[in-house]
Amino acid sequence: MRTPLSWLKDFAPFPDDAGLLRATLDDLGLVVEEIEVVGEGLSDVVIARIDEITAIEGADRVRRVVVEAGGGPLEIVCGATNFELGDLVPLAPVGAVLPGGFEIAKRKMRGVTSNGMLCSGRELGLGDDHAGLLILTHTAAAPGERLIDVLRLEPDVIFDVTVEGNRPDAWCISGIARDLAARLNLPFSFPSLSSMPLRGSETAERASLEVVDTQLSPRFSVAVVDGVEVGDSPSWVVERLEKAGMRSINNVVDASNYVMLELGQPNHPYDLAKVQGPGLRVRRAAPGESLTTLDGVERSLGVAGRSVGDTGTDVVICDAANEILGIAGILGGATSEIDASTTTILFEAATFDPITVTRTSRRLALRTEAAARFSKGTDPAVLEAAIDRFGQILALSAPSATMAPSPLFVPEAPPTPLEVVAPIDRINAILGTSFEVSEVAGLLGRIGFECAVDGDKLTVTVPTNRPDIRAGEPGVADLAEEVARTWGYSRLPRRTPTWSQPGRPGARQAERARLRRVLCGLGATEAWTSSLVAPDQARSVGFDEEEIVVANPLTEGESRLRRSLLPGLLDAAGRNLDRRADDVALFEIGATFVHPSSLPGRASRAGARGSGEVTMPAESERLSLVLARDGDDATSALAAFSAIADALRLSRVIVATQDEATSPALAGLHPSRSGVLVDKQTGAVVGVVGEIDPEVVTHVAPGARDRRLGWLDLDLDVLWDPGAVLRRPLEAAPISRYPSADLDLAFVVPDPISVESLLDAISEGAGDLLESVRLFDVYRGAGVDDGARSLAVRCRLVALDRTLDDAQLAEVRARMVGSAEALGCRLR
Amino acid sequence: MTGLDHEALSAIVTELTAAISTVDDLAGLDEVVARATAKDGPLGSLKRSLGGIADLESRKSAGRAINDALAQVTAAADARRVTLAAAARTEQLEADRLDLTEVVIEDVRVPVVRGHEHLVSQTRASLEEVFVAMGFTVTEGPEVETDWYNFEALNLPPGHPARDMYDTMYLEIGEPETVLMRTHTSPMQIHLLEAAVEADALPVHAAMAGRCYRLDTPDARHLPVFHQIEGLVIDRGITFADLAGVIETFTSAYFGPDIHSRLRPAYFPFTEPSAEFEITCTICRGDGCRTCSRTGWIELGGCGMVDPAVFEAVGIDPTEWSGFAFGFGIDRCAQMRHQIPDMRLLIENDLRFNRQF
């Protein structure tokens, strides 16, 4: 909200120190986003009369002008052309410093000396017009007079204040002034002009008022003003409105806006002659009714929208014949507008249910100034003052206007203010302070909360302009905030609390950190791709299931939740390859989402419209790795997994043989170079490893299509489930102090027998003496039967208590070979 | 010439489709197609001869017949192309076959290059570390939430004007506007407190981080998908002074001893009193610069005492327990600490950027 300091000064004698005021406003929670200084640096600018205009030879953009500015003819070079002989314009003489720090100096152009500068409105910081010089219409002004005297300009500061949603009381000049005065300990009072004279018959005889639903419009008032001449507002009113960011329309609309800005009460002047009855009727819109609003759009009313809890309740203002004039608290219709011929005004000031206004304005996408204010709640007790102030301001420009006595109010009296009982202990317990009861009463009193003190207990009367203060215990918290604000947050005590429970990272944080370390150690860099993806992205990598659709996406390309990390990571790898990055290896740890129709997630309390439960999408946290370095392929992905398995102490996770591989898990992967990772003991599927399907690569990352892209994807929810994936015991295994011996064995192994089962058979045969066994060569071809391959393994044998001799080694060898042969393998 | 030689046309079509059905590689197929569509090919020559037909109607119908024939040939070629491509792919995949159960892991060599954790992960981890040291338990929760957890239980009932502050992404699951992408990490407060009440496990001293979503058009300072970290302390005798103390301790621990915090009034429906917390500008160290609008302070996050309405929603007695919550953007923290001009760099995954951290 744009807040001129000059306007604030109507309410309290504020100092001119803009820095102090800004800091104070900030500390009150009335955050100043920007400060604008106007009228500064204009004290040297004088009025000049154009006496002579001549062309300069050889110059077509500038002319020579001679002006009279009180000190005899002055020659000036000027580029503007919008003036004539005799016009009065502002002159910045040599030596003047304009707003923004520009100093005027004597200059010579094409042989003509320029003794100053004739200025546009923009150059003086007096508006946006820079098309030409500011031409003054104040004919009484004499050359040489100071511009600030003629325009009665006073330097002013405009604070652009952001008012929080719970402070509707501060969303007006008087509200900001009240808070500021309280903090600075300055006397606060409302300014007053002469009220408009009351004449003629009672308001009740001039217009009717019926409020059908007082829940939706808790207080409503109308006044009638006669003898109005629609015309211009006084210049200071125009100036204030403009500083506050509003345009001047005519004296009636200006007075209405002035009241809204000053008191925070939106209001509406109707042309009484155009209102049937005349009178107003406030009611709920019937379903299907409609109104063409001032913006020319036909609005359909009374029908519930999509938004949670919207019942389609709209409040409308009708005339006495029940025809809709406007949508209450949001926007009027065109039929009863003020125009040049208006002489009698029906002035409306009312309050409306904030939630109803919020819903209607949201559903109709009509976010007007009035709607924004009513959404946050307005003061039902300010209506009398609003009517009076409207009369005061309008009377300045319509001296013969009068108001009908006894404006109508429904209900007659404002609501009884809320009382909150606040024991001083509670306030101190919330704030950590040790205020005396009288201190609190004093702080609250300064911002209009009357406090009755009874021992340690305060009974606080909440002003009606503070709808944010609640009853009961929540109200005590609300009052504590007011105490803190008025005292100053920065002056409150600080204490560092302690408790006996130790801090600790969650189990997942520790595991994730371990995974990240392993992957970074393997040369992979972490990526962050969006969880929001394009339609059919999941399908393009093989997930043929229902997608999770965002009902209101930013763009179509971000309208689904990701099902897999593959497309995002592949795209990121492709872009890096396109930029000729070396050693592209990327990983990501993040959530993927499955539609409940495919995999029902947890049941969760729905809230709002659904008081029951709703089945949520399953959220699966995954780790994916794409390897796109020279030489990478499925084996590098497998090696990466092997490192992870070691770091996480996985007991026995193996690549399932191809025929065991379930196809859905391998969606998007190379069909003959990928496999499923399975816990050997529990059968749980941990993830997949292999290469990305070349077709998918061509489609998603064409720049990478000539490479094999290694791929690893782990389901972390499974990986971290101790029942699904077994870990090696934490106990240290003993290490032998005796020399070990290696035995290399090569077997012809029929294809159906897996490497794993051969290694298992050998281990079983060797018993305790086997330290390790690993595959080191695979051979197919000459010398080996069709349908079989030669597998060479290295067995390292050692005993804990002795050096194995040849006889013992031979015996172990025989047992290992025997065991392998029993499986169906033949020693080569 | 009086008309089209239909016999010749059908012979041409038969010949071409036969060639298409027998060709056994894609290159061969391309050749056949090129022959069929060439100007001087059999169909092309036939088309050129149409000029000799005097009758306009006959000429038109002959033209149509030739076009139909061409379409027939093209369709056959397209169908053949699909078959051949599938066969070529099968052959390629078979030739490529690699049995991952037989890989000799020890033979795999990888480049000696150090990878880099994402800046946001690093930032999150260091923040979590600070909170653990301060006695917080780290926990986390789901990204998809319901209206209850994201809004209602946090004292934001349906129709509440403050809901406008959160530009919410809704999902088409369940009743309209009940299932949504969480707009902040605060729903975790409700999950934690519900669980604590259920298990009779108060007090709670928790920090929770995670991904959040809002309908914000991406710009230098906003991303529609972003990360927040949230703290929640519920214990006996906790006051606003404790909140201010924790914020100050955290600020100096994370940003450095010369960076301080201050609170100023703000509004969040789920805390009362509420505050915005600002820290000493990390650019000018408090002297005042462009970044901090010459105030010496920059805004980091929101905080406040847990509102009695939140306690009521989860069934906690506000006269026995009290507490505070605070939250701020992890990405924003990273942006401030490393002076990243544009937040979008965080999601571009350009290795030249990611490898700097």
Coordinates of C-alpha atoms in Angstrom, one line a residue, chain A residues 22 26-31 33 164-166 306-309 354-355 358-359 362 367 375-376 426 428-433 468 470 473-475 477-482 484-485 489-490 492-509 512-513 516-517 519-532 548-554 558 561-562 568 572 575-576 579 581-591 593 595-596 602 604-610 614-617 619 621 629-630 632-639 642 655-658 669-675 689-691 693-695 708 720 751 753-756 774-778 780 789 791, chain B residues 85 89-90 92-122 124-125 128 131-149 152 155 157-165 167-181 191 194 202-207 209 211 213-218 223-227 233 235-249 260-269 271-276 278 292-295 297 299 305-310 312-313 318-322 324 331 343 346-352 354-355:
Chain A
R22 CA 11.0 2.8 7.6
D26 CA 9.4 -2.9 9.4
D27 CA 9.7 -3.7 13.1
L28 CA 5.9 -3.4 13.4
G29 CA 5.4 -6.0 10.7
L30 CA 4.4 -3.3 8.2
V31 CA 7.2 -4.0 5.8
E33 CA 9.1 -2.6 0.2
E164 CA -0.1 -8.9 6.2
G165 CA -3.3 -10.8 5.7
N166 CA -4.2 -10.7 9.3
R306 CA -14.5 -26.7 -8.1
S307 CA -12.8 -25.2 -5.1
V308 CA -12.9 -27.1 -1.8
G309 CA -16.0 -26.2 0.3
P354 CA -14.9 -12.6 4.4
I355 CA -14.9 -16.2 3.3
T358 CA -13.0 -14.8 -1.0
R359 CA -14.7 -17.7 -2.6
R362 CA -11.7 -16.6 -6.6
R367 CA -9.7 -9.8 -7.6
S375 CA -11.6 -11.0 2.1
K376 CA -9.5 -10.0 5.1
R426 CA 0.0 -16.7 29.9
N428 CA 4.6 -14.0 29.7
A429 CA 4.6 -17.8 29.1
I430 CA 4.1 -17.3 25.4
L431 CA 6.7 -14.6 25.0
G432 CA 9.3 -15.6 27.6
T433 CA 9.0 -12.2 29.1
D468 CA -7.9 -11.3 13.6
R470 CA -9.9 -14.7 18.3
E473 CA -7.0 -19.4 24.3
P474 CA -6.2 -18.6 20.7
G475 CA -7.1 -15.0 21.5
A477 CA -1.8 -15.9 21.7
D478 CA -3.2 -13.2 19.4
L479 CA -2.9 -10.6 22.1
A480 CA 0.6 -11.8 23.0
E481 CA 1.6 -11.0 19.4
E482 CA 0.1 -7.5 19.8
A484 CA 5.3 -8.2 21.3
R485 CA 4.7 -6.0 18.3
Y489 CA 10.2 -7.9 18.5
S490 CA 13.8 -6.8 18.6
L492 CA 12.2 -9.3 23.4
P493 CA 14.5 -11.6 25.3
R494 CA 16.4 -14.5 23.7
R495 CA 17.2 -17.8 25.3
T496 CA 18.7 -21.0 23.9
P497 CA 16.6 -23.9 25.1
T498 CA 18.1 -27.3 26.1
W499 CA 16.5 -30.7 26.4
S500 CA 17.8 -34.1 27.4
Q501 CA 17.0 -36.0 24.2
P502 CA 20.0 -36.1 21.8
G503 CA 19.8 -35.0 18.2
R504 CA 20.3 -37.6 15.6
P505 CA 20.0 -37.9 11.8
G506 CA 17.2 -40.1 10.5
A507 CA 18.1 -43.6 9.3
R508 CA 17.5 -42.5 5.7
Q509 CA 19.8 -39.5 6.0
R512 CA 21.6 -41.5 1.6
A513 CA 24.8 -39.8 2.7
R516 CA 26.2 -40.2 -2.3
R517 CA 29.7 -40.8 -1.1
L519 CA 28.6 -42.6 -6.2
C520 CA 30.8 -39.5 -6.0
G521 CA 33.7 -41.8 -5.4
L522 CA 32.8 -43.6 -8.6
G523 CA 33.0 -40.3 -10.5
A524 CA 29.2 -39.7 -10.8
T525 CA 27.8 -36.2 -10.2
E526 CA 24.4 -35.7 -8.6
A527 CA 21.6 -34.2 -10.7
W528 CA 18.2 -32.7 -9.7
T529 CA 15.5 -33.2 -12.3
S530 CA 12.0 -32.1 -12.0
S531 CA 9.3 -34.3 -10.5
L532 CA 6.8 -32.7 -12.9
I548 CA -0.9 -39.1 -12.1
V549 CA -2.3 -35.9 -13.5
V550 CA -1.8 -32.4 -12.1
A551 CA -5.3 -30.8 -12.3
N552 CA -3.9 -27.2 -12.7
P553 CA -0.4 -27.5 -14.2
L554 CA 1.8 -24.5 -15.0
E558 CA 4.8 -30.2 -16.3
L561 CA 4.2 -36.8 -11.8
R562 CA 7.3 -38.7 -12.8
G568 CA 15.0 -36.8 -16.6
A572 CA 20.4 -34.3 -18.5
R575 CA 22.4 -32.2 -22.8
N576 CA 25.8 -32.5 -21.2
R579 CA 27.8 -29.5 -24.6
A581 CA 31.2 -32.4 -21.3
D582 CA 33.7 -35.1 -20.4
D583 CA 33.0 -38.1 -18.2
V584 CA 29.3 -37.7 -18.1
A585 CA 28.0 -39.8 -15.2
L586 CA 24.9 -38.6 -13.3
F587 CA 22.9 -39.9 -10.5
E588 CA 19.8 -38.7 -8.7
I589 CA 18.1 -39.7 -5.5
G590 CA 14.4 -38.8 -5.4
A591 CA 10.8 -39.7 -5.2
F593 CA 5.1 -41.7 -8.0
H595 CA -1.0 -44.0 -9.4
P596 CA -3.1 -45.7 -6.8
R602 CA -1.1 -45.2 2.2
S604 CA -4.6 -40.5 4.4
R605 CA -7.1 -38.3 6.1
A606 CA -8.6 -36.2 3.3
G607 CA -9.9 -33.2 5.1
A608 CA -12.1 -30.5 3.7
R609 CA -14.7 -31.9 1.4
G610 CA -13.8 -35.5 2.1
V614 CA -8.3 -41.1 0.4
T615 CA -5.9 -43.6 -1.1
M616 CA -2.7 -41.7 -1.9
P617 CA -0.3 -42.4 -4.8
E619 CA 5.8 -42.6 -3.4
E621 CA 12.3 -43.2 -3.4
R629 CA 31.6 -42.0 -20.3
D630 CA 33.7 -43.4 -23.0
D632 CA 30.8 -47.3 -20.2
D633 CA 28.2 -50.0 -20.6
A634 CA 26.2 -52.5 -18.5
T635 CA 29.3 -53.8 -16.9
S636 CA 30.3 -50.4 -15.5
A637 CA 26.8 -50.1 -14.0
L638 CA 27.2 -53.5 -12.5
A639 CA 30.5 -52.5 -11.0
S642 CA 28.9 -53.8 -6.6
V655 CA 21.7 -60.3 -10.9
A656 CA 18.9 -62.7 -11.6
T657 CA 19.5 -64.8 -14.7
Q658 CA 17.8 -63.6 -17.8
L669 CA 16.2 -50.9 -20.7
H670 CA 18.2 -52.8 -23.3
P671 CA 16.4 -56.2 -23.4
S672 CA 19.5 -58.3 -23.8
R673 CA 22.0 -56.4 -21.7
S674 CA 20.0 -55.7 -18.5
G675 CA 19.0 -57.7 -15.5
V689 CA 21.1 -52.8 -13.8
G690 CA 22.2 -52.8 -17.4
E691 CA 22.0 -50.4 -20.3
D693 CA 17.4 -49.3 -24.6
P694 CA 19.0 -47.7 -27.6
E695 CA 15.6 -46.8 -29.0
R708 CA 26.1 -47.5 -24.7
W720 CA 16.3 -50.0 3.3
D751 CA 24.5 -72.7 -20.1
I753 CA 23.9 -73.5 -14.8
S754 CA 24.6 -70.0 -13.5
V755 CA 27.9 -68.6 -12.4
E756 CA 26.3 -68.0 -9.0
R774 CA 35.8 -65.1 -7.9
L775 CA 35.2 -65.5 -11.6
F776 CA 38.1 -64.3 -13.7
D777 CA 37.4 -65.6 -17.2
V778 CA 34.6 -66.6 -19.4
R780 CA 33.0 -69.8 -25.4
R789 CA 31.1 -72.2 -21.6
L791 CA 34.3 -70.5 -16.5
Chain B
A85 CA 13.2 -52.7 -38.6
R89 CA 16.5 -54.6 -33.9
T90 CA 16.0 -58.1 -32.8
Q92 CA 21.1 -56.2 -33.2
L93 CA 19.9 -56.9 -29.7
E94 CA 20.8 -60.6 -30.0
A95 CA 24.2 -59.7 -31.4
D96 CA 24.6 -57.3 -28.4
R97 CA 23.6 -59.9 -25.9
L98 CA 25.5 -59.7 -22.7
D99 CA 24.9 -62.0 -19.8
L100 CA 25.3 -59.9 -16.7
T101 CA 25.6 -62.9 -14.5
E102 CA 29.0 -63.6 -16.1
V103 CA 30.6 -60.2 -15.8
V104 CA 34.1 -60.2 -14.3
I105 CA 33.7 -57.1 -12.1
E106 CA 37.4 -56.9 -11.5
D107 CA 38.0 -56.2 -15.2
V108 CA 35.8 -53.1 -15.2
R109 CA 37.8 -49.9 -15.2
V110 CA 36.3 -46.5 -14.5
P111 CA 37.9 -43.1 -15.0
V112 CA 39.5 -41.5 -11.9
V113 CA 37.2 -38.5 -11.6
R114 CA 35.6 -37.2 -8.5
G115 CA 31.8 -36.8 -8.6
H116 CA 30.0 -34.0 -6.9
E117 CA 27.0 -34.0 -4.7
H118 CA 24.3 -31.6 -5.8
L119 CA 24.6 -28.2 -4.2
V120 CA 21.1 -28.5 -2.8
S121 CA 22.0 -31.9 -1.2
Q122 CA 25.1 -30.5 0.3
R124 CA 20.5 -29.7 3.0
A125 CA 23.1 -32.1 4.6
E128 CA 20.6 -31.1 9.0
F131 CA 20.2 -29.1 13.6
V132 CA 21.4 -32.5 14.8
A133 CA 24.1 -30.7 16.8
M134 CA 21.4 -28.5 18.3
G135 CA 19.5 -31.5 19.5
F136 CA 17.0 -32.0 16.7
T137 CA 16.0 -35.4 15.3
V138 CA 15.9 -35.3 11.5
T139 CA 12.9 -36.8 9.8
E140 CA 10.9 -36.5 6.5
G141 CA 7.6 -37.1 4.9
P142 CA 5.6 -37.5 1.7
E143 CA 5.5 -35.0 -1.1
V144 CA 1.9 -35.8 -2.0
E145 CA -0.5 -34.6 0.7
T146 CA -4.2 -34.1 1.4
D147 CA -6.0 -30.9 2.1
W148 CA -6.1 -31.9 5.8
Y149 CA -2.3 -32.1 6.3
E152 CA -6.9 -27.6 7.3
N155 CA -5.5 -23.6 10.8
P157 CA -9.8 -24.2 6.7
P158 CA -11.3 -24.3 3.2
G159 CA -12.0 -20.8 1.9
H160 CA -9.4 -19.2 4.2
P161 CA -8.1 -16.1 2.4
A162 CA -4.5 -17.0 3.3
R163 CA -4.7 -20.0 1.1
D164 CA -4.1 -17.6 -1.7
M165 CA -0.5 -17.3 -0.5
D167 CA -0.3 -21.4 -5.3
T168 CA -1.3 -25.0 -4.9
M169 CA -0.9 -27.8 -7.5
Y170 CA -3.8 -30.3 -7.2
L171 CA -3.8 -33.8 -8.4
E172 CA -6.7 -35.6 -10.2
I173 CA -7.0 -38.1 -7.4
G174 CA -10.1 -38.5 -5.1
E175 CA -12.5 -35.6 -4.7
P176 CA -11.4 -32.4 -6.5
E177 CA -8.8 -30.4 -4.6
T178 CA -8.3 -32.9 -1.8
V179 CA -5.0 -34.4 -3.0
L180 CA -2.2 -32.0 -3.7
M181 CA 1.5 -31.5 -3.9
H191 CA 2.2 -36.0 10.9
E194 CA -0.4 -37.0 15.3
L202 CA 5.9 -35.9 23.4
P203 CA 8.2 -33.8 23.5
V204 CA 9.2 -33.4 19.9
H205 CA 12.4 -31.7 18.7
A206 CA 12.5 -32.3 14.9
A207 CA 13.9 -30.9 11.7
A209 CA 13.5 -31.2 4.9
R211 CA 10.7 -31.1 -1.8
Y213 CA 5.7 -27.4 -5.0
R214 CA 4.0 -24.2 -6.0
L215 CA 2.5 -22.8 -9.2
D216 CA 5.3 -20.2 -9.5
T217 CA 6.6 -19.4 -12.9
P218 CA 10.4 -20.1 -12.7
L223 CA 11.3 -22.5 -8.9
P224 CA 7.9 -24.3 -9.0
V225 CA 9.7 -27.3 -7.4
F226 CA 11.9 -26.3 -4.5
H227 CA 13.2 -27.5 -1.1
V233 CA 9.9 -28.0 19.0
D235 CA 8.0 -29.2 24.9
R236 CA 7.0 -27.9 28.3
G237 CA 7.7 -24.2 28.9
I238 CA 8.8 -23.3 25.4
T239 CA 8.5 -19.6 24.7
F240 CA 9.1 -17.1 22.0
A241 CA 12.4 -16.3 23.6
D242 CA 13.5 -19.9 22.9
L243 CA 12.5 -19.5 19.3
A244 CA 14.5 -16.3 18.9
G245 CA 17.5 -18.1 20.6
V246 CA 17.3 -21.1 18.4
I247 CA 17.1 -19.0 15.2
E248 CA 20.1 -17.0 16.4
T249 CA 22.1 -20.1 17.3
H260 CA 23.0 -12.6 13.1
S261 CA 19.3 -12.9 13.0
R262 CA 16.4 -10.6 13.8
L263 CA 12.6 -11.2 13.9
R264 CA 9.9 -9.0 12.7
P265 CA 6.1 -9.5 12.9
A266 CA 4.5 -11.5 10.1
Y267 CA 1.5 -13.6 9.5
F268 CA 1.2 -17.4 9.2
P269 CA -2.1 -19.0 10.1
T271 CA 1.8 -19.8 14.3
E272 CA 0.9 -17.0 16.7
P273 CA 2.8 -14.9 17.4
S274 CA 4.4 -15.2 14.0
A275 CA 7.6 -13.7 12.7
E276 CA 9.7 -13.4 9.5
E278 CA 16.0 -12.0 8.6
C292 CA 19.4 -6.1 0.9
S293 CA 17.8 -2.9 -0.3
R294 CA 20.4 -1.0 1.8
T295 CA 18.8 -2.4 5.0
W297 CA 19.3 -7.6 6.4
E299 CA 14.8 -12.3 4.6
M305 CA 4.8 -20.1 18.2
V306 CA 2.6 -23.1 17.2
D307 CA -1.0 -21.8 17.1
P308 CA -3.5 -23.1 19.6
A309 CA -5.7 -24.1 16.7
V310 CA -3.0 -26.5 15.5
E312 CA -6.5 -28.5 18.9
A313 CA -6.4 -30.2 15.5
P318 CA -1.9 -26.1 24.8
T319 CA -1.7 -25.2 28.5
E320 CA 0.6 -28.2 29.1
W321 CA 2.7 -28.1 26.0
S322 CA 3.9 -25.2 23.9
F324 CA 7.5 -23.2 18.0
D331 CA 17.7 -23.6 -2.4
M343 CA 18.0 -20.2 -9.3
L346 CA 20.1 -25.5 -9.9
I347 CA 17.9 -27.6 -12.1
E348 CA 19.8 -27.3 -15.4
N349 CA 22.2 -30.1 -14.4
D350 CA 25.0 -28.6 -16.4
L351 CA 28.2 -30.3 -15.2
R352 CA 30.1 -27.1 -15.5
N354 CA 27.4 -28.9 -10.6
R355 CA 31.1 -29.6 -10.6

